[in-house]
Amino acid sequence: MFDLTYMILIGAIALVSWLVSSRLKSKFEYYSKVSLRNGMSGAEIAEKMLHDHGIFDVKVISTPGRLTDHYNPMDKTVNLSEAVYNQRNAAAAAVAAHEVGHAVQHAQAYSWLTMRSKMVPVVNISSSMSQWLIMGGLVLGLASKSPIGFYVAVAGLILMAIATSFSFITLPVEYDASNRALAWLKNKNMVSQQEYAGAEDSLKWAARTYVVAALGALASLLYWAFQILGSRD
């Protein structure tokens, strides 16, 4: 079922993902040593950015782990990892402002975020089922020579396509949040030129992790599409 081409593809994607992730971690470590001249923590940065945008119903809370920062639109919380929440450096400022960028998107009904949020329930199902349907359909087709296997595999392919589109819809959401964060940091004179450069570089590498994930999802989708449609011949 898994030929050499697929193994090479998955291996290449995993390698690039690891390289980008490692680079992101090293960047975060480096810019964590660039202290903010204003002495504000990530939590304080987040709260100020929220208030500057007229948002007072979103809470900033600390969450366990490393690089676990996220915005939860369900309960309106900006969740900052312990390091970001407490530390006072360029990396913490960048991450905190980025997550608030998502809260601003939510408050302003940013179209890409709205679309992404609506897709979450479907993607949660499609992500877990697509691979099983594809492999099960291909095995069924080979074993029984029945067209039912083909249709099962196509159903799995459709679910995988939905998950892949979700990965690409995530890209403008993430880039826009970073742009909002950087614009606010600069316009409000929250950081020095050196601190801004660190924040910008940190967010640039964070965004690349989403690009790699999206391209990886697309490559996997195309591979399985060729396998399924090719088996029809």
Tab-separated table of C-alpha atoms in Angstrom:
chain	number	residue	atom	x	y	z
A	1	MET	CA	0.000	0.000	0.000
A	2	PHE	CA	2.855	2.377	0.890
A	3	ASP	CA	5.308	2.423	-2.017
A	4	LEU	CA	8.771	3.980	-2.102
A	5	THR	CA	7.484	7.250	-3.567
A	6	TYR	CA	5.107	7.748	-0.636
A	7	MET	CA	7.804	6.928	1.933
A	8	ILE	CA	10.197	9.429	0.312
A	9	LEU	CA	7.449	12.068	0.201
A	10	ILE	CA	6.533	11.626	3.868
A	11	GLY	CA	10.198	11.559	4.848
A	12	ALA	CA	10.945	14.779	2.956
A	13	ILE	CA	7.953	16.558	4.494
A	14	ALA	CA	8.911	15.394	7.976
A	15	LEU	CA	12.505	16.553	7.460
A	16	VAL	CA	11.521	20.034	6.262
A	17	SER	CA	8.981	20.333	9.071
A	18	TRP	CA	11.623	19.385	11.639
A	19	LEU	CA	14.136	21.855	10.199
A	20	VAL	CA	11.648	24.748	10.255
A	21	SER	CA	10.442	23.825	13.744
A	22	SER	CA	14.016	23.624	15.022
A	23	ARG	CA	14.804	26.979	13.463
A	24	LEU	CA	11.740	28.496	15.106
A	25	LYS	CA	12.787	27.192	18.518
A	26	SER	CA	16.316	28.537	18.086
A	27	LYS	CA	14.947	31.932	17.026
A	28	PHE	CA	12.659	32.013	20.047
A	29	GLU	CA	15.598	31.170	22.316
A	30	TYR	CA	17.746	33.890	20.736
A	31	TYR	CA	15.149	36.649	20.910
A	32	SER	CA	14.189	35.599	24.429
A	33	LYS	CA	17.501	37.171	25.411
A	34	VAL	CA	16.558	40.553	23.895
A	35	SER	CA	14.963	42.326	26.853
A	36	LEU	CA	12.207	44.869	26.275
A	37	ARG	CA	13.128	48.427	27.118
A	38	ASN	CA	9.611	49.049	28.453
A	39	GLY	CA	9.916	46.126	30.881
A	40	MET	CA	6.458	44.751	30.058
A	41	SER	CA	5.687	41.036	30.256
A	42	GLY	CA	3.941	39.110	27.505
A	43	ALA	CA	0.732	39.183	29.535
A	44	GLU	CA	0.928	42.960	29.941
A	45	ILE	CA	1.633	43.392	26.223
A	46	ALA	CA	-1.421	41.273	25.391
A	47	GLU	CA	-3.731	43.159	27.742
A	48	LYS	CA	-2.608	46.541	26.450
A	49	MET	CA	-3.094	45.531	22.821
A	50	LEU	CA	-6.580	44.230	23.626
A	51	HIS	CA	-7.545	47.456	25.362
A	52	ASP	CA	-6.041	49.611	22.599
A	53	HIS	CA	-8.423	47.841	20.196
A	54	GLY	CA	-11.399	48.379	22.492
A	55	ILE	CA	-11.603	44.719	23.510
A	56	PHE	CA	-12.421	44.210	27.192
A	57	ASP	CA	-14.218	40.838	27.192
A	58	VAL	CA	-11.155	38.710	26.386
A	59	LYS	CA	-9.053	37.258	29.221
A	60	VAL	CA	-5.301	36.710	29.062
A	61	ILE	CA	-4.346	33.514	30.861
A	62	SER	CA	-1.262	31.335	31.302
A	63	THR	CA	-1.231	27.831	29.824
A	64	PRO	CA	1.277	25.013	30.488
A	65	GLY	CA	3.856	23.942	27.931
A	66	ARG	CA	6.211	25.501	25.436
A	67	LEU	CA	5.013	27.226	22.244
A	68	THR	CA	1.447	26.302	23.254
A	69	ASP	CA	0.193	29.855	22.764
A	70	HIS	CA	-3.213	30.227	21.107
A	71	TYR	CA	-6.433	32.222	21.049
A	72	ASN	CA	-9.633	30.376	21.923
A	73	PRO	CA	-12.667	32.048	20.305
A	74	MET	CA	-15.072	29.782	22.198
A	75	ASP	CA	-14.333	31.216	25.637
A	76	LYS	CA	-12.560	34.384	24.425
A	77	THR	CA	-9.194	33.727	26.046
A	78	VAL	CA	-5.679	34.539	24.905
A	79	ASN	CA	-3.691	31.571	26.162
A	80	LEU	CA	0.006	32.300	26.584
A	81	SER	CA	2.606	29.679	27.449
A	82	GLU	CA	4.286	30.227	30.794
A	83	ALA	CA	7.448	31.638	29.234
A	84	VAL	CA	5.561	34.132	27.065
A	85	TYR	CA	3.133	35.096	29.839
A	86	ASN	CA	5.838	35.955	32.359
A	87	GLN	CA	8.894	36.988	30.358
A	88	ARG	CA	9.794	40.482	29.191
A	89	ASN	CA	11.586	40.106	25.868
A	90	ALA	CA	11.139	40.520	22.123
A	91	ALA	CA	10.048	36.923	21.553
A	92	ALA	CA	7.383	37.091	24.260
A	93	ALA	CA	6.103	40.423	22.926
A	94	ALA	CA	5.840	39.013	19.394
A	95	VAL	CA	3.942	35.886	20.398
A	96	ALA	CA	1.615	37.718	22.797
A	97	ALA	CA	0.766	40.373	20.213
A	98	HIS	CA	0.242	37.713	17.529
A	99	GLU	CA	-2.302	35.843	19.649
A	100	VAL	CA	-4.110	39.085	20.413
A	101	GLY	CA	-4.112	39.626	16.646
A	102	HIS	CA	-6.447	36.625	16.451
A	103	ALA	CA	-8.679	38.146	19.135
A	104	VAL	CA	-8.847	41.353	17.078
A	105	GLN	CA	-9.735	39.300	13.994
A	106	HIS	CA	-12.544	37.670	15.966
A	107	ALA	CA	-13.852	40.997	17.266
A	108	GLN	CA	-13.834	42.453	13.747
A	109	ALA	CA	-15.323	39.318	12.127
A	110	TYR	CA	-12.312	38.811	9.864
A	111	SER	CA	-13.676	36.722	6.988
A	112	TRP	CA	-10.866	34.149	6.789
A	113	LEU	CA	-11.030	33.481	10.536
A	114	THR	CA	-14.824	33.143	10.377
A	115	MET	CA	-14.521	30.641	7.530
A	116	ARG	CA	-11.816	28.712	9.366
A	117	SER	CA	-13.858	28.537	12.573
A	118	LYS	CA	-16.877	27.162	10.723
A	119	MET	CA	-14.721	24.418	9.215
A	120	VAL	CA	-13.270	23.187	12.527
A	121	PRO	CA	-16.018	20.618	13.387
A	122	VAL	CA	-15.883	19.101	9.897
A	123	VAL	CA	-12.085	19.042	9.830
A	124	ASN	CA	-11.912	17.316	13.215
A	125	ILE	CA	-13.865	14.442	11.681
A	126	SER	CA	-12.283	14.450	8.222
A	127	SER	CA	-8.717	14.469	9.558
A	128	SER	CA	-9.238	11.309	11.585
A	129	MET	CA	-11.286	9.401	9.002
A	130	SER	CA	-9.816	10.277	5.593
A	131	GLN	CA	-6.732	8.044	5.700
A	132	TRP	CA	-8.729	5.048	6.935
A	133	LEU	CA	-11.340	5.434	4.218
A	134	ILE	CA	-8.708	5.792	1.509
A	135	MET	CA	-6.688	2.751	2.557
A	136	GLY	CA	-9.805	0.709	3.318
A	137	GLY	CA	-11.292	1.579	-0.040
A	138	LEU	CA	-8.132	0.649	-1.927
A	139	VAL	CA	-7.826	-2.674	-0.085
A	140	LEU	CA	-11.513	-3.418	-0.668
A	141	GLY	CA	-11.135	-2.624	-4.350
A	142	LEU	CA	-8.137	-4.933	-4.724
A	143	ALA	CA	-9.728	-7.751	-2.756
A	144	SER	CA	-13.211	-7.740	-4.252
A	145	LYS	CA	-12.693	-6.020	-7.600
A	146	SER	CA	-15.848	-4.139	-6.708
A	147	PRO	CA	-16.418	-0.454	-7.580
A	148	ILE	CA	-17.565	0.064	-3.977
A	149	GLY	CA	-13.934	0.182	-2.870
A	150	PHE	CA	-13.243	2.980	-5.334
A	151	TYR	CA	-16.134	5.065	-4.061
A	152	VAL	CA	-15.083	4.538	-0.442
A	153	ALA	CA	-11.578	5.705	-1.320
A	154	VAL	CA	-12.957	8.748	-3.157
A	155	ALA	CA	-15.011	9.630	-0.078
A	156	GLY	CA	-11.811	9.532	1.950
A	157	LEU	CA	-10.086	11.686	-0.659
A	158	ILE	CA	-12.847	14.296	-0.403
A	159	LEU	CA	-12.430	14.413	3.384
A	160	MET	CA	-8.678	14.782	2.948
A	161	ALA	CA	-9.272	17.629	0.484
A	162	ILE	CA	-11.371	19.424	3.107
A	163	ALA	CA	-8.582	19.097	5.675
A	164	THR	CA	-6.055	20.315	3.098
A	165	SER	CA	-8.153	23.371	2.246
A	166	PHE	CA	-8.322	24.097	5.979
A	167	SER	CA	-4.510	24.179	6.082
A	168	PHE	CA	-4.428	26.765	3.296
A	169	ILE	CA	-7.219	28.868	4.814
A	170	THR	CA	-5.121	28.961	7.989
A	171	LEU	CA	-2.300	30.771	6.152
A	172	PRO	CA	-3.978	34.181	5.640
A	173	VAL	CA	-5.342	33.961	9.198
A	174	GLU	CA	-1.852	33.512	10.644
A	175	TYR	CA	-0.136	36.057	8.408
A	176	ASP	CA	-2.816	38.655	9.083
A	177	ALA	CA	-2.510	38.139	12.855
A	178	SER	CA	1.248	38.669	12.599
A	179	ASN	CA	0.797	41.801	10.481
A	180	ARG	CA	-1.653	43.205	13.025
A	181	ALA	CA	0.764	42.418	15.849
A	182	LEU	CA	3.759	44.031	14.170
A	183	ALA	CA	1.789	47.105	13.125
A	184	TRP	CA	0.570	47.644	16.678
A	185	LEU	CA	4.009	47.111	18.206
A	186	LYS	CA	5.468	49.669	15.805
A	187	ASN	CA	2.671	52.256	15.760
A	188	LYS	CA	2.344	52.311	19.539
A	189	ASN	CA	6.118	52.545	19.926
A	190	MET	CA	6.085	49.455	22.131
A	191	VAL	CA	9.468	48.195	20.986
A	192	SER	CA	12.810	49.573	19.887
A	193	GLN	CA	14.136	49.013	16.374
A	194	GLN	CA	16.192	46.021	17.534
A	195	GLU	CA	13.255	44.557	19.452
A	196	TYR	CA	10.966	45.031	16.450
A	197	ALA	CA	13.426	43.201	14.189
A	198	GLY	CA	13.451	40.306	16.648
A	199	ALA	CA	9.662	40.208	16.847
A	200	GLU	CA	9.359	40.288	13.060
A	201	ASP	CA	11.897	37.501	12.580
A	202	SER	CA	10.238	35.326	15.231
A	203	LEU	CA	6.809	35.637	13.627
A	204	LYS	CA	8.252	35.029	10.160
A	205	TRP	CA	9.566	31.619	11.221
A	206	ALA	CA	6.367	30.802	13.087
A	207	ALA	CA	4.394	31.445	9.887
A	208	ARG	CA	6.674	29.136	7.919
A	209	THR	CA	5.590	26.186	10.050
A	210	TYR	CA	2.056	26.675	8.717
A	211	VAL	CA	3.330	26.954	5.140
A	212	VAL	CA	5.206	23.658	5.460
A	213	ALA	CA	2.143	21.983	6.962
A	214	ALA	CA	-0.080	23.216	4.136
A	215	LEU	CA	2.328	22.111	1.404
A	216	GLY	CA	2.752	18.754	3.112
A	217	ALA	CA	-1.017	18.266	3.213
A	218	LEU	CA	-1.284	19.187	-0.473
A	219	ALA	CA	1.504	16.803	-1.466
A	220	SER	CA	-0.157	13.952	0.421
A	221	LEU	CA	-3.534	14.761	-1.153
A	222	LEU	CA	-2.084	14.734	-4.665
A	223	TYR	CA	-0.276	11.463	-4.048
A	224	TRP	CA	-3.433	9.689	-2.890
A	225	ALA	CA	-5.457	11.251	-5.701
A	226	PHE	CA	-3.077	9.701	-8.243
A	227	GLN	CA	-3.220	6.348	-6.430
A	228	ILE	CA	-7.013	6.272	-6.293
A	229	LEU	CA	-7.735	7.615	-9.742
A	230	GLY	CA	-4.947	5.501	-11.199
A	231	SER	CA	-6.461	2.356	-9.706
A	232	ARG	CA	-9.595	3.077	-11.721
A	233	ASP	CA	-7.753	2.532	-14.992
